[in-house]
Amino acid sequence: MSNYDRNAPETLKLLESLFENQDFETILEIFRELHPADQAKLFYGLKTDQQEVLLEQMEIPEIADIFDELDDKQTVIAARNLPLPFLADIIDDMDPDEAADLLGDLSGQDVRKTISLMEEPEEVLPLLRYADETAGGRMTTDFLTLELEDSADSAIQYLRSTGLENDIPYYLFVVNKEKSLLGVIGLRELVCADPGQIISDIMESNVISVQAMQDQEEAARVMKHYDLQALPVLNLQNQLVGVISHDDILDVLVDESTEDIYRLASVSDSALEPDSRLFLQLKGRLPWLLLNTITALIGSWVISNFGDLFVQVA
Amino acid sequence: MSNYDRNAPETLKLLESLFENQDFETILEIFRELHPADQAKLFYGLKTDQQEVLLEQMEIPEIADIFDELDDKQTVIAARNLPLPFLADIIDDMDPDEAADLLGDLSGQDVRKTISLMEEPEEVLPLLRYADETAGGRMTTDFLTLELEDSADSAIQYLRSTGLENDIPYYLFVVNKEKSLLGVIGLRELVCADPGQIISDIMESNVISVQAMQDQEEAARVMKHYDLQALPVLNLQNQLVGVISHDDILDVLVDESTEDIYRLASVSDSALEPDSRLFLQLKGRLPWLLLNTITALIGSWVISNFGDLFVQVA
């Protein structure tokens, strides 16, 4: 993994011919050499039946990584025809925020069945109650909490014991028994502290946070304004329920600024699709270009037919 | 610091009256309770003479923090009337990438004088050779490097010895004697490794990087695509010369997506200012609105004067 794939179109062409020869082994080999972000891009470029064959050949964690990277709509399409027990295993392995988005897009009956088949639904369930475009809809439940009286050393031991599978933010959050947020400490500050120092002495107690029901755009603006790598999200009881990480917010900021400006430029919402941007942008502006052209045509027709009158009036 | 300031307009009003009473002590007190991002926002809202008075009252590191947060143009304006030795001290304390941007915006003679007055110009000088909108122009020289044969424990000791003043990314980069980039290791991976483990065994050796001369937008796209918190920047000799961090890239992505769409919407470049966006957006679209109005006026004049002819022709 982690090769920066600058040759996606070539790779896709290669894959096409490998699919024709049913050489699934080589296809998997190519996929496994790529970063999940590039795997997702390639996967999206395949035909539906090719995607299905590929999913049959892949391990659950591999599929979960690709699903994490696909756009929400693409994930639903890819998940559509999977047997629910298989899908439940994949969702168990996905990032909780992406898993919640996928579950939220399934039909009502499938959601309930899939959740009942999941091994660890408790990470995802709290996220289902927030709309996609809220801070709660963007947050993950994958974060680590410390207590005031922990020592720096015990905090590091705790971090080590959790392992590295999950993409936990570089901030650790300090809460009390009621889960109220009391402070935050960066991993760097934790590493540089004396091992015996108590968390309450080294944490930052003025924590910037947002409410779960707030708009994702507000969360994004706060993170951008304060250069935060992670933003804690509180529920109405001011309990820490999740964390938004910097990469989630990149997407929001780009989407939202695009959306705002499209609106101002009177471009229709269909032009907001991130894919084939140029095409959609042109499509969005076409009615206006057409209107301009018609106006110009009428103008020139008027002038060519009644030019003499203009001269007379002048 | 770190209070999330939702009441900037009220605070600004309060400051105005404090300035009238020359109560600089209370003004400084208010400033010091705020996050530098909010300090910068307030500072920008002050009149030029108020800004000047405030800068006289503040400590050098405080000014450097505010300058780091101001937009490039705002920083130049604030720095314009400062005595060069004073300015040199501030620039010494600023983030290297912001310092280079400011130096790049000073007049030629001032740049040379200011650099000669600086204590640590060596962090900033390499950055001056890259244009603002390139990866090199966005990177910082504030990063930590390790060697292949270092142990995890010695790497952590080294991190501790560097202190916390600087905003060093959460990734550490592995280089050889020639400064070629060999690998990268996240702080979390470092903390979770066995103390005796050798860096070459735990680092990721497939490092995604960009060339210093590449466009900042390309760097931003790579960081967004791969969810990177920091992106190493290489010179033509493939030596590691800098690192772009996630907060720099937020600005680029938002600016660039705004810029792209403005261009497509035929809005002039002046509308790209991030401040008072609505005003500038309206200003940018005004010529078009005006043109439309004029067209409509001419049309209605033609129709009202030659309406009979239209009927005859039809």
mmCIF file with all atom_site columns, N, CA and C in Angstrom, chain A residues 1 36 61 64-65 68 92-96 120 123 140 142-144 158-169, chain B residues 188-189 192:
data_model
loop_
_atom_site.group_PDB
_atom_site.id
_atom_site.type_symbol
_atom_site.label_atom_id
_atom_site.label_alt_id
_atom_site.label_comp_id
_atom_site.label_asym_id
_atom_site.label_entity_id
_atom_site.label_seq_id
_atom_site.pdbx_PDB_ins_code
_atom_site.Cartn_x
_atom_site.Cartn_y
_atom_site.Cartn_z
_atom_site.occupancy
_atom_site.B_iso_or_equiv
_atom_site.pdbx_formal_charge
_atom_site.auth_seq_id
_atom_site.auth_comp_id
_atom_site.auth_asym_id
_atom_site.auth_atom_id
_atom_site.pdbx_PDB_model_num
ATOM 1  N N  . MET A 1 1   ? 0.823   -1.213 0.000  1.00 0.00 ? 1   MET A N  1
ATOM 2  C CA . MET A 1 1   ? 0.000   0.000  0.000  1.00 0.00 ? 1   MET A CA 1
ATOM 3  C C  . MET A 1 1   ? 0.852   1.255  0.000  1.00 0.00 ? 1   MET A C  1
ATOM 4  N N  . PRO A 1 36  ? -5.567  2.668  -0.078 1.00 0.00 ? 36  PRO A N  1
ATOM 5  C CA . PRO A 1 36  ? -7.027  2.507  -0.153 1.00 0.00 ? 36  PRO A CA 1
ATOM 6  C C  . PRO A 1 36  ? -7.720  3.635  -0.921 1.00 0.00 ? 36  PRO A C  1
ATOM 7  N N  . PRO A 1 61  ? -11.676 -6.929 5.687  1.00 0.00 ? 61  PRO A N  1
ATOM 8  C CA . PRO A 1 61  ? -11.027 -5.656 6.052  1.00 0.00 ? 61  PRO A CA 1
ATOM 9  C C  . PRO A 1 61  ? -10.632 -4.839 4.821  1.00 0.00 ? 61  PRO A C  1
ATOM 10 N N  . ALA A 1 64  ? -13.750 -3.131 3.633  1.00 0.00 ? 64  ALA A N  1
ATOM 11 C CA . ALA A 1 64  ? -14.089 -2.048 4.565  1.00 0.00 ? 64  ALA A CA 1
ATOM 12 C C  . ALA A 1 64  ? -13.233 -0.816 4.282  1.00 0.00 ? 64  ALA A C  1
ATOM 13 N N  . ASP A 1 65  ? -11.935 -1.028 4.003  1.00 0.00 ? 65  ASP A N  1
ATOM 14 C CA . ASP A 1 65  ? -11.040 0.101  3.693  1.00 0.00 ? 65  ASP A CA 1
ATOM 15 C C  . ASP A 1 65  ? -11.501 0.836  2.441  1.00 0.00 ? 65  ASP A C  1
ATOM 16 N N  . ASP A 1 68  ? -14.688 2.757  3.105  1.00 0.00 ? 68  ASP A N  1
ATOM 17 C CA . ASP A 1 68  ? -14.403 3.974  3.878  1.00 0.00 ? 68  ASP A CA 1
ATOM 18 C C  . ASP A 1 68  ? -14.020 5.133  2.965  1.00 0.00 ? 68  ASP A C  1
ATOM 19 N N  . ASP A 1 92  ? -19.008 -3.666 10.308 1.00 0.00 ? 92  ASP A N  1
ATOM 20 C CA . ASP A 1 92  ? -18.295 -3.813 11.585 1.00 0.00 ? 92  ASP A CA 1
ATOM 21 C C  . ASP A 1 92  ? -16.851 -3.326 11.472 1.00 0.00 ? 92  ASP A C  1
ATOM 22 N N  . ASP A 1 93  ? -16.269 -3.509 10.289 1.00 0.00 ? 93  ASP A N  1
ATOM 23 C CA . ASP A 1 93  ? -14.857 -3.182 10.084 1.00 0.00 ? 93  ASP A CA 1
ATOM 24 C C  . ASP A 1 93  ? -14.632 -1.752 9.584  1.00 0.00 ? 93  ASP A C  1
ATOM 25 N N  . MET A 1 94  ? -15.701 -1.069 9.207  1.00 0.00 ? 94  MET A N  1
ATOM 26 C CA . MET A 1 94  ? -15.555 0.298  8.660  1.00 0.00 ? 94  MET A CA 1
ATOM 27 C C  . MET A 1 94  ? -15.361 1.321  9.782  1.00 0.00 ? 94  MET A C  1
ATOM 28 N N  . ASP A 1 95  ? -14.911 2.531  9.412  1.00 0.00 ? 95  ASP A N  1
ATOM 29 C CA . ASP A 1 95  ? -14.877 3.630  10.375 1.00 0.00 ? 95  ASP A CA 1
ATOM 30 C C  . ASP A 1 95  ? -16.313 3.907  10.815 1.00 0.00 ? 95  ASP A C  1
ATOM 31 N N  . PRO A 1 96  ? -16.526 4.144  12.121 1.00 0.00 ? 96  PRO A N  1
ATOM 32 C CA . PRO A 1 96  ? -17.909 4.291  12.595 1.00 0.00 ? 96  PRO A CA 1
ATOM 33 C C  . PRO A 1 96  ? -18.695 5.371  11.855 1.00 0.00 ? 96  PRO A C  1
ATOM 34 N N  . GLU A 1 120 ? -20.382 -5.515 16.560 1.00 0.00 ? 120 GLU A N  1
ATOM 35 C CA . GLU A 1 120 ? -20.156 -4.349 17.423 1.00 0.00 ? 120 GLU A CA 1
ATOM 36 C C  . GLU A 1 120 ? -20.995 -3.153 16.953 1.00 0.00 ? 120 GLU A C  1
ATOM 37 N N  . GLU A 1 123 ? -20.751 1.005  18.440 1.00 0.00 ? 123 GLU A N  1
ATOM 38 C CA . GLU A 1 123 ? -19.970 2.163  17.990 1.00 0.00 ? 123 GLU A CA 1
ATOM 39 C C  . GLU A 1 123 ? -20.746 3.002  16.988 1.00 0.00 ? 123 GLU A C  1
ATOM 40 N N  . THR A 1 140 ? -16.784 10.781 14.616 1.00 0.00 ? 140 THR A N  1
ATOM 41 C CA . THR A 1 140 ? -16.537 9.367  14.841 1.00 0.00 ? 140 THR A CA 1
ATOM 42 C C  . THR A 1 140 ? -16.620 9.100  16.334 1.00 0.00 ? 140 THR A C  1
ATOM 43 N N  . ASP A 1 142 ? -14.724 6.796  17.539 1.00 0.00 ? 142 ASP A N  1
ATOM 44 C CA . ASP A 1 142 ? -13.395 6.229  17.765 1.00 0.00 ? 142 ASP A CA 1
ATOM 45 C C  . ASP A 1 142 ? -12.470 7.278  18.373 1.00 0.00 ? 142 ASP A C  1
ATOM 46 N N  . PHE A 1 143 ? -12.500 7.444  19.681 1.00 0.00 ? 143 PHE A N  1
ATOM 47 C CA . PHE A 1 143 ? -11.576 8.386  20.306 1.00 0.00 ? 143 PHE A CA 1
ATOM 48 C C  . PHE A 1 143 ? -11.219 7.860  21.691 1.00 0.00 ? 143 PHE A C  1
ATOM 49 N N  . LEU A 1 144 ? -10.170 8.404  22.267 1.00 0.00 ? 144 LEU A N  1
ATOM 50 C CA . LEU A 1 144 ? -9.717  7.922  23.576 1.00 0.00 ? 144 LEU A CA 1
ATOM 51 C C  . LEU A 1 144 ? -9.967  8.979  24.640 1.00 0.00 ? 144 LEU A C  1
ATOM 52 N N  . TYR A 1 158 ? -2.032  3.268  28.295 1.00 0.00 ? 158 TYR A N  1
ATOM 53 C CA . TYR A 1 158 ? -3.406  3.044  27.831 1.00 0.00 ? 158 TYR A CA 1
ATOM 54 C C  . TYR A 1 158 ? -3.469  3.148  26.306 1.00 0.00 ? 158 TYR A C  1
ATOM 55 N N  . LEU A 1 159 ? -2.803  4.196  25.776 1.00 0.00 ? 159 LEU A N  1
ATOM 56 C CA . LEU A 1 159 ? -2.759  4.386  24.328 1.00 0.00 ? 159 LEU A CA 1
ATOM 57 C C  . LEU A 1 159 ? -2.150  3.155  23.649 1.00 0.00 ? 159 LEU A C  1
ATOM 58 N N  . ARG A 1 160 ? -1.044  2.668  24.237 1.00 0.00 ? 160 ARG A N  1
ATOM 59 C CA . ARG A 1 160 ? -0.392  1.488  23.658 1.00 0.00 ? 160 ARG A CA 1
ATOM 60 C C  . ARG A 1 160 ? -1.306  0.284  23.675 1.00 0.00 ? 160 ARG A C  1
ATOM 61 N N  . SER A 1 161 ? -2.067  0.121  24.762 1.00 0.00 ? 161 SER A N  1
ATOM 62 C CA . SER A 1 161 ? -2.902  -1.066 24.916 1.00 0.00 ? 161 SER A CA 1
ATOM 63 C C  . SER A 1 161 ? -4.049  -1.072 23.912 1.00 0.00 ? 161 SER A C  1
ATOM 64 N N  . THR A 1 162 ? -4.425  0.108  23.401 1.00 0.00 ? 162 THR A N  1
ATOM 65 C CA . THR A 1 162 ? -5.542  0.145  22.461 1.00 0.00 ? 162 THR A CA 1
ATOM 66 C C  . THR A 1 162 ? -5.131  -0.301 21.068 1.00 0.00 ? 162 THR A C  1
ATOM 67 N N  . GLY A 1 163 ? -3.833  -0.373 20.831 1.00 0.00 ? 163 GLY A N  1
ATOM 68 C CA . GLY A 1 163 ? -3.388  -0.812 19.511 1.00 0.00 ? 163 GLY A CA 1
ATOM 69 C C  . GLY A 1 163 ? -3.544  0.284  18.478 1.00 0.00 ? 163 GLY A C  1
ATOM 70 N N  . LEU A 1 164 ? -3.247  -0.071 17.270 1.00 0.00 ? 164 LEU A N  1
ATOM 71 C CA . LEU A 1 164 ? -3.142  0.937  16.223 1.00 0.00 ? 164 LEU A CA 1
ATOM 72 C C  . LEU A 1 164 ? -4.141  0.737  15.095 1.00 0.00 ? 164 LEU A C  1
ATOM 73 N N  . GLU A 1 165 ? -5.027  -0.270 15.240 1.00 0.00 ? 165 GLU A N  1
ATOM 74 C CA . GLU A 1 165 ? -5.908  -0.559 14.102 1.00 0.00 ? 165 GLU A CA 1
ATOM 75 C C  . GLU A 1 165 ? -6.757  0.661  13.751 1.00 0.00 ? 165 GLU A C  1
ATOM 76 N N  . ASN A 1 166 ? -7.208  1.333  14.791 1.00 0.00 ? 166 ASN A N  1
ATOM 77 C CA . ASN A 1 166 ? -8.144  2.429  14.534 1.00 0.00 ? 166 ASN A CA 1
ATOM 78 C C  . ASN A 1 166 ? -7.422  3.747  14.329 1.00 0.00 ? 166 ASN A C  1
ATOM 79 N N  . ASP A 1 167 ? -8.060  4.581  13.569 1.00 0.00 ? 167 ASP A N  1
ATOM 80 C CA . ASP A 1 167 ? -7.466  5.838  13.157 1.00 0.00 ? 167 ASP A CA 1
ATOM 81 C C  . ASP A 1 167 ? -7.817  6.924  14.174 1.00 0.00 ? 167 ASP A C  1
ATOM 82 N N  . ILE A 1 168 ? -7.314  6.741  15.388 1.00 0.00 ? 168 ILE A N  1
ATOM 83 C CA . ILE A 1 168 ? -7.692  7.618  16.487 1.00 0.00 ? 168 ILE A CA 1
ATOM 84 C C  . ILE A 1 168 ? -6.960  8.961  16.384 1.00 0.00 ? 168 ILE A C  1
ATOM 85 N N  . PRO A 1 169 ? -7.676  10.067 16.621 1.00 0.00 ? 169 PRO A N  1
ATOM 86 C CA . PRO A 1 169 ? -7.050  11.385 16.500 1.00 0.00 ? 169 PRO A CA 1
ATOM 87 C C  . PRO A 1 169 ? -5.838  11.547 17.434 1.00 0.00 ? 169 PRO A C  1
ATOM 88 N N  . ARG B 1 188 ? 2.069   8.490  16.832 1.00 0.00 ? 188 ARG B N  1
ATOM 89 C CA . ARG B 1 188 ? 1.347   7.415  17.513 1.00 0.00 ? 188 ARG B CA 1
ATOM 90 C C  . ARG B 1 188 ? 2.053   6.072  17.329 1.00 0.00 ? 188 ARG B C  1
ATOM 91 N N  . GLU B 1 189 ? 2.503   5.819  16.103 1.00 0.00 ? 189 GLU B N  1
ATOM 92 C CA . GLU B 1 189 ? 3.221   4.576  15.836 1.00 0.00 ? 189 GLU B CA 1
ATOM 93 C C  . GLU B 1 189 ? 4.512   4.524  16.671 1.00 0.00 ? 189 GLU B C  1
ATOM 94 N N  . CYS B 1 192 ? 3.694   3.778  20.297 1.00 0.00 ? 192 CYS B N  1
ATOM 95 C CA . CYS B 1 192 ? 3.218   2.415  20.505 1.00 0.00 ? 192 CYS B CA 1
ATOM 96 C C  . CYS B 1 192 ? 4.278   1.353  20.214 1.00 0.00 ? 192 CYS B C  1
#
